[in-house]
Amino acid sequence: MNIYDIAKLAGVSIATVSRVVNGSPRVSEKTRQKVLSVMEENHYTPNVFARGLGLDSMQTIGIICPDVADAYMARAVSFLERRLKEYGYDCILYCSGHDQEKKEEAVDLIMKKRIDALILVGSTYTGYGDDDSSSVEYIRRAAGRLPVFLINGKISGENIYSVYNRDEEAVYDAVSRLIRSGRKRILFLTDSRSYSVAQKMEGYERALRENGLPVLGELKLLTENRIHLVRDILLARRTLEYDSVLATNDALAVGAVKCANAKGLKIPEEMSVIGYNNSEYSVCCEPELTTIDNTAEKLCNLTIDNMMRLLKGEEVPAEVPVECMLVKRCTTDF
Amino acid sequence: MNIYDIAKLAGVSIATVSRVVNGSPRVSEKTRQKVLSVMEENHYTPNVFARGLGLDSMQTIGIICPDVADAYMARAVSFLERRLKEYGYDCILYCSGHDQEKKEEAVDLIMKKRIDALILVGSTYTGYGDDDSSSVEYIRRAAGRLPVFLINGKISGENIYSVYNRDEEAVYDAVSRLIRSGRKRILFLTDSRSYSVAQKMEGYERALRENGLPVLGELKLLTENRIHLVRDILLARRTLEYDSVLATNDALAVGAVKCANAKGLKIPEEMSVIGYNNSEYSVCCEPELTTIDNTAEKLCNLTIDNMMRLLKGEEVPAEVPVECMLVKRCTTDF
């Protein structure tokens, strides 16, 4: 018997049980009575909530990301660990890869640990954008037992809290700028089929449509996240015509810049390139990359803020969208 | 009373106690009797060692690194996590920063968790190369309670296991090549005073001395690990003359390449640059960096192999040096 069982039996959310226990005035008298009676029937006393959401608290948070060697994940995990330590929490880290089976396995395994909450870093955990698909069922199952926080992912559901970038808007804006500066054939370069990529693709297509340009399959390229491979694939496609690139991460964009350099094209005059993430890659690159900053630190901070408020029994928003920011450097002429 | 107390009372190493318990023939009869009698006196029975080194096993390993946002650390933690999971172990991650106080605090905190072993990633934990200094006392203290594994660090002591790069030799070799290709004023560019940097500095000085070149203080530059800052500092030093750079990591080397590009110097003819780590930065850079690969994956694998053998009661070497590898790209002419 734990707080989740009490919430279920009382037909309320965990946050509501926590508010009752913490004496918050933001609960109706009727709900308060109902929760208290369920607790009484089950010999459950408020003092078990002394620390956060339960006596069980190990002051430990589970973090799962696809691979911490990825620059974006590494930065996110570093922020999260630092903030959690400030609050006296430890973190257990799992790297799950991108395969559905491995992701489910990682969540199942980490749920066996005594953790107070789970953070999933990366939009890969949202599936392919279909919120109701079976591919996120394992996350809903986890949320039945403890609060789940998504960083740059979005799933609706009880006890799931999503902080995510407005990727659709960011790409719509960037591609619109490319079009206004005269580009007509914009290559969409990506390395995965995550929720975030689906959002970016939508922004790309909307910008083309609204500007009367065709959406062409040949201008959408799915490849691997390896700089030299991207360069070589682009060099090999001799008949592929494009005057600019919108890449869904900086490494892909660096590959595109290297291809343009190898072809002797002038950047940005003959080839414009926009990356994503504002990682260190974007300043290593020559010329330095214009890139969309997905404000990883902000997403992490908002997540930890929400988590700490929730663990204190306060109400927190289920969805927090965050604006991206275009960082202008040398691979675009705007 | 645990295996460490038994080892102390018997005046033998933990590995020896483990060997006795596991019935290894590699223990003298005299030692075996001594250990067994200490165990008997203390009502300690071998079956407590059923799982690894103790009944207490949580199948959890503590990992501390300065900052997992650093590309080298991120890669190392990713490797370690993957290998540990294969063996059914979880990992708790702490990022300690580089301050002595914070490092001691991180080790103290993680020692309160139920972990089976501790891994310290990065030579910052070795202090400044003085093996007997008080700056590593906190690590020796931790090793009194569980096995400590250093990745690219070296501390002698009971229950401490070090896997580290032959950094002195790698830099000696690289600087010797620069000299043979005609370079006379080689800038040593670094961002810290770790044990690893001390080793690299020794290799640098030895190569100069053995080739009859002076060791000059003005050609040793300590800066921060930020690409644009390094470029700007080098640009600002108008009177500093150098014809080549040996940097202790790739980001510093990229800064040096950007400075040379800004000055319009031809690379490698007028300016040779060698980085360290063979990170993604080295292929982002234009021209691409010649760099010393510190084989992070190999160090991590050797560490996990040793740990798993130790936890099974086998004997493992206290020190494992690993050769680095020069990766030749476009910023040198050899």
XYZ file of C-alpha atoms in Angstrom:
668
model
C 0.000 0.000 0.000
C 1.490 3.301 -1.078
C 0.403 6.756 -2.141
C -0.473 5.482 -5.604
C -2.837 2.891 -4.189
C -4.462 5.521 -1.981
C -4.903 7.822 -4.964
C -6.431 5.022 -7.006
C -8.817 3.939 -4.281
C -9.882 7.538 -3.632
C -10.234 8.186 -7.355
C -7.984 11.252 -7.239
C -4.526 12.155 -8.467
C -1.378 11.544 -6.465
C -0.860 15.287 -6.261
C -4.248 15.582 -4.573
C -3.374 12.932 -1.985
C -0.128 14.727 -1.363
C -1.943 18.050 -0.951
C -4.329 16.508 1.568
C -1.415 15.075 3.500
C 0.455 18.364 3.420
C -2.613 20.289 4.557
C -2.837 22.369 1.386
C -5.942 24.584 1.257
C -6.279 23.869 -2.480
C -8.431 20.766 -1.955
C -12.206 20.743 -1.566
C -13.509 19.588 1.799
C -15.336 16.732 0.101
C -12.146 15.438 -1.577
C -10.188 15.888 1.612
C -12.654 13.755 3.548
C -12.664 11.093 0.882
C -8.878 10.808 0.797
C -8.594 10.784 4.573
C -11.199 8.051 4.898
C -9.432 5.862 2.338
C -6.207 6.376 4.252
C -7.913 5.470 7.512
C -9.525 2.341 6.083
C -6.107 1.250 4.923
C -4.329 2.155 8.162
C -2.306 4.720 6.331
C -1.130 7.699 8.358
C 0.016 11.044 6.995
C 3.392 10.930 8.666
C 4.555 8.350 6.154
C 4.732 11.242 3.744
C 7.204 13.056 5.915
C 9.702 13.145 3.103
C 8.435 14.037 -0.314
C 5.865 11.662 -1.644
C 6.574 8.764 0.637
C 8.449 7.227 3.500
C 9.945 5.033 0.833
C 11.922 7.971 -0.506
C 15.487 7.042 -1.276
C 16.208 10.592 -2.401
C 17.093 9.028 -5.722
C 15.861 9.891 -9.205
C 16.127 7.565 -12.183
C 17.363 9.112 -15.437
C 17.116 7.305 -18.767
C 18.516 8.661 -22.013
C 19.331 6.885 -25.294
C 23.115 7.436 -25.000
C 24.987 9.781 -22.681
C 27.867 9.939 -25.193
C 25.594 12.121 -27.344
C 26.494 15.782 -26.757
C 22.887 16.873 -26.138
C 22.188 14.060 -23.677
C 25.511 14.591 -21.920
C 24.739 18.254 -21.381
C 21.225 17.457 -20.154
C 22.367 14.739 -17.738
C 25.076 17.056 -16.423
C 22.524 19.816 -15.700
C 20.063 17.393 -14.133
C 22.657 15.777 -11.895
C 23.859 19.174 -10.672
C 20.370 20.458 -9.881
C 19.304 17.196 -8.229
C 22.381 17.220 -6.015
C 21.485 20.731 -4.874
C 18.208 19.263 -3.604
C 19.962 16.312 -1.973
C 18.906 13.774 -4.599
C 21.110 11.161 -6.252
C 20.598 9.910 -9.751
C 20.768 6.463 -11.249
C 21.583 6.628 -14.945
C 20.486 4.167 -17.624
C 21.279 4.443 -21.314
C 18.613 2.646 -23.305
C 19.491 3.103 -26.956
C 16.664 3.858 -29.398
C 15.132 0.390 -29.909
C 11.623 0.038 -28.549
C 12.463 -3.228 -26.810
C 15.557 -1.788 -25.123
C 13.677 1.319 -24.026
C 10.951 -0.786 -22.420
C 13.567 -2.986 -20.773
C 15.396 0.035 -19.348
C 12.206 1.456 -17.847
C 11.213 -1.938 -16.417
C 14.658 -2.361 -14.845
C 14.896 1.105 -13.345
C 11.388 0.806 -11.901
C 12.683 -2.038 -9.739
C 15.042 0.393 -8.035
C 13.880 2.508 -5.158
C 13.550 5.757 -7.041
C 11.233 8.674 -6.303
C 10.679 9.751 -9.890
C 11.781 8.954 -13.412
C 13.178 11.349 -16.010
C 13.259 10.370 -19.689
C 15.611 12.539 -21.718
C 14.984 12.795 -25.447
C 11.992 12.726 -27.715
C 12.667 9.106 -28.666
C 10.521 8.117 -25.662
C 7.444 9.794 -27.147
C 7.307 7.302 -29.988
C 6.717 8.679 -33.453
C 4.350 11.410 -32.495
C 1.253 9.281 -32.184
C 0.362 10.016 -28.615
C -2.058 7.116 -28.286
C 0.060 4.414 -29.831
C 1.047 1.291 -27.945
C 4.664 2.404 -28.203
C 4.313 4.596 -25.092
C 2.255 2.129 -23.059
C 5.342 1.201 -20.967
C 5.714 4.847 -19.951
C 2.081 5.098 -18.886
C 2.584 1.898 -16.887
C 5.591 3.436 -15.124
C 3.552 6.582 -14.421
C 1.052 4.387 -12.586
C 3.693 3.897 -9.926
C 5.713 7.113 -9.828
C 5.856 10.489 -11.516
C 7.460 10.450 -14.974
C 9.093 13.558 -16.439
C 9.783 13.862 -20.153
C 12.474 16.195 -21.431
C 11.692 17.241 -24.991
C 8.951 14.718 -25.325
C 5.199 14.890 -24.890
C 2.803 12.228 -23.713
C -0.547 13.026 -22.156
C -1.591 11.052 -19.109
C -1.952 11.024 -15.356
C 1.329 11.522 -13.519
C 3.300 12.324 -16.701
C 4.936 15.746 -16.960
C 6.301 16.991 -20.274
C 8.702 19.852 -20.922
C 9.412 20.216 -24.622
C 10.679 22.564 -27.295
C 8.424 24.274 -29.791
C 10.371 22.546 -32.563
C 7.661 22.967 -35.191
C 7.643 26.742 -34.771
C 11.440 26.978 -34.644
C 11.909 25.128 -37.930
C 8.984 26.953 -39.541
C 10.679 30.229 -38.665
C 14.151 29.152 -39.826
C 12.918 27.696 -43.142
C 10.792 30.797 -43.746
C 13.923 32.904 -43.354
C 15.790 30.711 -45.846
C 12.936 31.161 -48.330
C 12.809 34.934 -47.781
C 16.557 35.100 -48.456
C 15.952 33.449 -51.852
C 16.452 29.709 -51.218
C 14.099 27.435 -53.109
C 15.425 23.918 -52.691
C 15.943 23.287 -48.994
C 17.292 19.889 -47.954
C 15.788 18.466 -44.737
C 18.529 16.330 -43.188
C 17.790 14.042 -40.245
C 19.046 10.924 -38.478
C 15.966 9.565 -36.727
C 12.188 9.347 -36.716
C 11.531 10.659 -33.232
C 8.646 12.839 -32.094
C 10.951 15.850 -32.199
C 11.951 15.114 -35.800
C 8.281 14.727 -36.732
C 7.659 18.196 -35.278
C 10.583 19.673 -37.174
C 9.392 18.038 -40.398
C 5.953 19.596 -39.917
C 7.485 23.034 -39.480
C 9.566 22.494 -42.619
C 6.573 21.443 -44.693
C 4.346 24.226 -43.385
C 6.946 26.865 -44.300
C 7.240 25.446 -47.829
C 3.465 25.239 -48.320
C 2.754 28.705 -46.972
C 5.366 30.102 -49.338
C 4.026 28.247 -52.364
C 6.966 25.840 -52.651
C 6.494 22.112 -53.318
C 7.230 19.507 -50.619
C 9.577 17.046 -52.355
C 10.474 13.581 -51.089
C 13.921 13.774 -52.693
C 14.728 16.762 -50.453
C 14.167 14.785 -47.249
C 17.192 12.706 -46.364
C 17.456 10.233 -43.485
C 21.048 9.286 -42.631
C 23.263 8.407 -39.670
C 24.617 10.881 -37.157
C 28.230 10.673 -38.366
C 29.944 13.713 -39.832
C 32.084 12.022 -42.475
C 29.325 9.671 -43.535
C 26.947 12.596 -44.096
C 29.588 14.434 -46.125
C 30.272 11.370 -48.274
C 26.604 10.547 -48.853
C 25.925 14.109 -49.974
C 29.015 14.113 -52.209
C 27.856 10.850 -53.799
C 24.419 12.260 -54.716
C 25.617 14.184 -57.730
C 22.166 14.733 -59.177
C 20.605 16.003 -55.946
C 20.118 19.743 -56.277
C 19.726 21.906 -53.188
C 20.727 25.447 -52.246
C 20.391 25.148 -48.462
C 20.144 22.631 -45.625
C 18.042 22.417 -42.467
C 19.596 19.698 -40.313
C 17.933 18.272 -37.189
C 21.228 18.303 -35.288
C 24.594 20.040 -35.534
C 26.678 16.994 -36.486
C 24.531 16.483 -39.588
C 24.911 20.175 -40.402
C 28.706 19.943 -40.036
C 28.622 17.058 -42.533
C 26.703 19.289 -44.968
C 29.216 22.128 -44.478
C 32.088 19.713 -45.160
C 30.378 18.578 -48.352
C 30.000 22.204 -49.498
C 33.641 22.918 -48.613
C 34.751 19.837 -50.550
C 32.745 20.995 -53.583
C 34.287 24.455 -53.305
C 30.888 26.107 -52.785
C 30.788 29.499 -51.102
C 28.981 29.471 -47.740
C 26.457 31.065 -47.283
C 26.197 32.563 -50.804
C 25.966 29.278 -52.689
C 24.984 27.037 -49.793
C 23.216 27.988 -46.547
C 23.219 25.564 -43.625
C 21.253 25.606 -40.363
C 21.997 23.157 -37.559
C 20.130 22.284 -34.389
C 21.167 22.215 -30.702
C 23.800 24.969 -30.604
C 26.347 22.385 -29.482
C 30.126 22.839 -29.453
C 30.146 21.334 -32.939
C 28.593 24.539 -34.224
C 31.615 26.599 -33.151
C 34.192 23.938 -34.144
C 32.802 24.035 -37.684
C 34.340 26.312 -40.352
C 32.521 28.525 -41.203
C 30.739 28.466 -37.844
C 27.174 27.196 -37.914
C 23.960 29.097 -37.665
C 21.936 26.799 -35.430
C 18.698 26.515 -33.489
C 19.368 26.501 -29.762
C 17.003 24.062 -28.079
C 17.800 25.533 -24.664
C 18.616 22.195 -23.051
C 19.534 23.864 -19.780
C 16.172 25.602 -19.584
C 14.264 22.370 -20.221
C 16.252 20.630 -17.496
C 15.771 23.425 -15.001
C 12.019 23.583 -15.614
C 11.822 19.817 -15.177
C 13.659 19.837 -11.840
C 11.627 22.823 -10.615
C 8.400 20.984 -11.443
C 9.637 17.778 -9.891
C 10.591 19.401 -6.600
C 7.256 21.197 -6.404
C 5.396 17.974 -7.161
C 7.357 16.043 -4.543
C 6.348 18.712 -2.031
C 2.711 18.120 -2.934
C 2.195 21.219 -5.028
C 0.353 21.255 -8.317
C 2.464 21.525 -11.451
C 1.545 21.879 -15.129
C 1.460 18.661 -17.139
C 2.871 20.337 -20.243
C 5.401 23.139 -20.547
C 6.344 24.208 -24.086
C 9.612 26.150 -24.428
C 10.630 28.441 -27.304
C 13.817 27.682 -29.234
C 16.211 30.421 -30.272
C 17.947 30.939 -33.608
C 21.681 31.582 -33.102
C 23.034 33.372 -36.165
C 26.619 32.626 -37.154
C 28.302 32.321 -40.550
C 26.437 29.682 -42.571
C 23.413 31.875 -43.356
C 23.156 35.398 -44.744
C 20.377 36.566 -42.421
C 32.335 -6.587 10.379
C 32.952 -7.055 6.654
C 35.567 -8.397 4.287
C 37.697 -5.293 4.814
C 37.791 -5.802 8.563
C 38.716 -9.460 8.101
C 41.528 -8.501 5.733
C 42.813 -5.898 8.181
C 42.710 -8.232 11.167
C 44.432 -10.990 9.206
C 46.982 -8.560 7.828
C 46.314 -9.564 4.230
C 44.705 -7.961 1.193
C 41.011 -8.155 0.430
C 41.838 -10.127 -2.685
C 43.554 -12.720 -0.487
C 40.514 -13.042 1.763
C 38.377 -13.420 -1.323
C 40.696 -16.109 -2.701
C 40.537 -18.030 0.574
C 36.759 -17.834 0.549
C 36.567 -18.930 -3.056
C 38.936 -21.837 -2.442
C 41.608 -20.539 -4.825
C 44.800 -22.633 -4.763
C 46.875 -19.448 -5.086
C 47.109 -18.894 -1.322
C 49.707 -20.427 0.970
C 48.424 -22.871 3.557
C 49.718 -20.596 6.322
C 47.806 -17.580 5.013
C 44.705 -19.654 4.425
C 44.713 -20.854 8.051
C 45.259 -17.347 9.337
C 42.365 -15.895 7.367
C 40.047 -18.737 8.279
C 40.854 -18.377 11.985
C 40.172 -14.630 11.919
C 36.862 -15.340 10.206
C 35.994 -17.971 12.785
C 36.890 -15.724 15.735
C 34.578 -13.106 14.292
C 31.777 -15.527 13.484
C 32.169 -14.802 9.835
C 31.183 -17.532 7.409
C 32.219 -17.861 3.777
C 28.669 -17.978 2.451
C 28.312 -14.247 2.989
C 30.500 -13.881 -0.052
C 27.944 -15.646 -2.190
C 27.598 -12.651 -4.480
C 30.748 -10.822 -5.354
C 32.638 -9.452 -2.421
C 29.771 -9.314 0.021
C 26.241 -10.175 0.936
C 25.650 -6.445 0.915
C 25.923 -6.321 -2.845
C 23.376 -3.996 -4.399
C 24.716 -4.754 -7.868
C 25.401 -1.044 -8.063
C 28.621 0.764 -8.965
C 29.325 4.395 -8.128
C 30.813 6.522 -10.907
C 32.276 9.961 -10.259
C 33.598 12.249 -12.971
C 34.255 16.004 -12.963
C 31.500 16.808 -15.488
C 29.606 14.432 -17.754
C 28.992 17.296 -20.218
C 32.685 17.003 -21.155
C 32.955 14.920 -24.342
C 35.639 12.601 -22.936
C 33.748 11.955 -19.700
C 30.469 11.476 -21.567
C 32.021 8.850 -23.793
C 33.622 7.094 -20.816
C 30.425 7.076 -18.746
C 28.482 5.780 -21.751
C 30.926 2.874 -22.210
C 30.987 2.080 -18.498
C 27.214 2.118 -18.152
C 26.811 -0.190 -21.142
C 29.382 -2.722 -19.907
C 28.073 -2.647 -16.323
C 24.530 -3.293 -17.510
C 25.784 -6.359 -19.411
C 26.960 -7.686 -16.048
C 23.685 -6.782 -14.336
C 25.077 -3.779 -12.476
C 23.491 -0.343 -12.166
C 25.440 2.834 -11.853
C 24.950 5.888 -9.690
C 26.544 8.941 -11.286
C 28.022 11.941 -9.472
C 29.674 14.917 -11.128
C 32.157 16.476 -8.741
C 33.763 19.352 -10.580
C 37.515 19.850 -10.182
C 37.719 21.537 -6.763
C 39.409 19.462 -4.096
C 36.637 20.148 -1.604
C 33.883 19.167 -4.049
C 35.727 16.020 -5.057
C 36.082 14.928 -1.423
C 32.431 15.742 -0.811
C 31.323 13.676 -3.808
C 33.317 10.653 -2.658
C 32.037 10.993 0.914
C 28.443 11.209 -0.313
C 28.607 8.300 -2.728
C 30.281 6.110 -0.081
C 27.068 6.400 1.943
C 25.196 4.624 -0.836
C 25.139 0.881 -1.037
C 27.619 0.479 -3.859
C 29.941 -2.434 -4.566
C 32.789 -0.432 -6.045
C 33.721 3.095 -7.011
C 35.017 4.319 -10.371
C 36.724 7.702 -10.641
C 36.935 8.951 -14.225
C 39.648 11.466 -15.054
C 43.131 12.202 -13.865
C 41.904 15.098 -11.717
C 41.409 12.556 -8.910
C 45.118 11.736 -8.827
C 45.985 15.206 -7.567
C 48.894 16.956 -9.222
C 51.046 13.931 -9.718
C 52.412 13.753 -6.201
C 51.286 10.290 -5.305
C 51.802 10.710 -1.566
C 50.189 14.080 -1.139
C 47.289 14.638 1.211
C 45.164 15.496 -1.821
C 44.422 11.826 -2.468
C 43.895 10.841 1.158
C 40.102 10.801 0.674
C 40.498 8.204 -2.089
C 42.668 5.980 0.106
C 40.011 6.312 2.805
C 37.316 5.171 0.364
C 39.535 2.261 -0.693
C 39.560 1.136 2.925
C 35.902 0.282 2.485
C 35.483 -0.811 -1.121
C 37.537 -1.249 -4.273
C 38.334 1.989 -6.089
C 39.046 2.054 -9.833
C 40.782 4.992 -11.459
C 40.361 5.679 -15.160
C 43.344 7.594 -16.472
C 44.679 8.229 -13.018
C 47.259 6.486 -10.879
C 47.423 6.172 -7.112
C 49.278 3.389 -5.392
C 47.608 1.740 -2.457
C 45.708 -1.256 -1.206
C 42.406 -1.823 -2.996
C 43.060 0.891 -5.602
C 43.185 -0.164 -9.253
C 44.526 2.196 -11.892
C 44.141 2.023 -15.657
C 45.864 4.923 -17.339
C 47.314 6.187 -20.600
C 51.008 6.399 -21.290
C 50.593 10.143 -21.804
C 54.252 10.978 -21.260
C 55.335 8.632 -24.041
C 52.549 9.748 -26.397
C 53.466 13.440 -26.114
C 57.193 12.676 -26.258
C 56.589 10.870 -29.532
C 54.321 13.564 -31.009
C 56.636 16.449 -30.061
C 59.648 14.524 -31.386
C 57.842 14.220 -34.732
C 57.142 17.968 -34.763
C 60.828 18.633 -34.130
C 61.939 16.179 -36.828
C 59.631 17.939 -39.287
C 61.462 21.203 -38.559
C 59.421 22.862 -35.785
C 61.450 24.695 -33.155
C 58.982 26.718 -31.096
C 56.249 24.378 -29.930
C 53.446 25.845 -27.807
C 52.205 23.595 -24.988
C 48.536 24.486 -24.515
C 46.576 23.175 -21.543
C 43.546 23.920 -19.374
C 44.324 22.207 -16.075
C 47.003 20.977 -13.726
C 45.939 17.357 -13.471
C 48.173 14.320 -13.187
C 47.599 13.600 -16.864
C 48.680 17.124 -17.831
C 51.798 16.747 -15.665
C 52.637 13.566 -17.592
C 52.087 15.280 -20.927
C 54.259 18.204 -19.830
C 57.049 15.788 -18.921
C 56.888 14.165 -22.344
C 56.975 17.610 -23.960
C 60.024 18.710 -21.974
C 61.874 15.445 -22.499
C 61.418 15.660 -26.266
C 62.733 19.235 -26.289
C 65.718 18.387 -24.092
C 66.699 15.266 -26.010
C 66.634 17.279 -29.226
C 68.731 20.097 -27.821
C 65.879 22.646 -27.715
C 65.287 24.962 -24.738
C 62.269 24.524 -22.431
C 60.689 27.972 -22.348
C 58.090 29.160 -19.830
C 56.529 31.515 -22.390
C 55.698 28.505 -24.576
C 53.560 26.892 -21.873
C 50.086 28.368 -21.778
C 47.351 27.565 -19.256
C 43.885 28.671 -20.373
C 40.233 27.639 -20.175
C 38.645 24.878 -22.194
C 36.597 27.196 -24.433
C 37.253 27.313 -28.154
C 36.626 31.013 -28.794
C 38.440 32.097 -25.668
C 41.548 30.141 -26.702
C 41.423 31.679 -30.199
C 41.071 35.189 -28.777
C 43.830 34.775 -26.187
C 46.230 33.512 -28.851
C 45.245 36.332 -31.223
C 45.875 38.849 -28.456
C 49.427 37.604 -27.807
C 50.963 39.337 -30.783
C 54.539 38.943 -29.599
C 54.279 35.239 -28.828
C 56.132 33.339 -31.541
C 55.398 29.675 -32.163
C 55.357 27.427 -35.211
C 53.311 24.572 -33.778
C 50.951 23.614 -30.947
C 50.610 20.548 -28.754
C 47.259 20.857 -26.952
C 46.177 18.634 -24.069
C 42.674 18.319 -25.490
C 40.933 18.782 -28.843
C 38.876 21.862 -27.937
C 42.081 23.770 -27.128
C 43.573 22.576 -30.421
C 40.486 23.759 -32.329
C 40.982 27.175 -30.714
C 44.583 27.192 -31.973
C 43.450 26.205 -35.485
C 40.870 29.026 -35.448
C 43.590 31.484 -34.441
C 45.802 30.317 -37.325
C 42.858 30.538 -39.757
C 42.091 34.057 -38.516
C 45.726 35.075 -39.048
C 45.648 33.558 -42.534
C 48.426 31.078 -41.724
C 48.708 27.962 -43.842
C 48.106 24.764 -41.892
C 50.251 22.686 -41.529
C 53.017 24.502 -43.479
C 53.110 27.609 -41.291
C 51.359 26.212 -38.239
C 51.124 22.590 -37.095
C 48.569 21.610 -34.460
C 48.155 18.376 -32.502
C 45.118 17.776 -30.285
C 44.356 15.138 -27.703
C 41.439 12.688 -27.263
C 40.418 12.082 -30.891
C 36.976 13.478 -30.063
C 34.340 14.559 -32.587
C 35.803 18.056 -32.356
C 38.819 16.811 -34.281
C 36.700 15.946 -37.334
C 34.449 19.030 -37.023
C 37.546 21.224 -37.248
C 38.744 22.610 -40.599
C 41.379 21.461 -41.483
C 40.724 18.282 -39.524
C 42.925 17.745 -36.484
C 45.827 15.404 -36.048
C 45.211 14.189 -32.520
C 46.390 11.701 -29.911
C 43.727 9.067 -29.286
C 43.648 8.223 -25.602
C 41.599 5.098 -26.301
C 38.887 5.906 -23.760
C 36.908 2.816 -24.706
C 39.891 0.558 -24.048
C 40.523 2.096 -20.621
C 36.879 1.625 -19.687
C 36.775 -1.965 -20.904
C 39.948 -2.885 -19.025
C 38.516 -1.293 -15.887
C 35.243 -3.238 -16.079
C 37.085 -6.478 -16.875
C 39.297 -5.991 -13.813
C 36.366 -5.053 -11.626
C 34.346 -8.105 -12.558
C 37.324 -10.379 -11.967
C 38.008 -8.744 -8.608
C 34.379 -9.050 -7.542
C 34.625 -12.768 -8.338
C 37.621 -13.007 -6.026
C 40.289 -13.211 -8.695
C 43.563 -11.357 -8.566
C 43.867 -8.329 -10.826
C 46.799 -6.011 -11.559
C 46.887 -2.780 -9.548
C 48.208 -0.792 -12.494
C 47.509 -1.168 -16.192
C 49.229 1.335 -18.508
C 47.704 1.694 -21.986
C 49.415 3.048 -25.108
C 47.913 6.066 -26.877
C 47.715 6.271 -30.647
C 48.558 9.175 -32.926
C 45.742 9.764 -35.442
C 47.143 11.656 -38.410
C 44.825 14.083 -40.182
C 45.439 17.458 -41.809
C 47.050 19.767 -39.219
C 50.507 18.145 -39.376
C 52.740 17.248 -42.320
C 53.812 13.838 -41.016
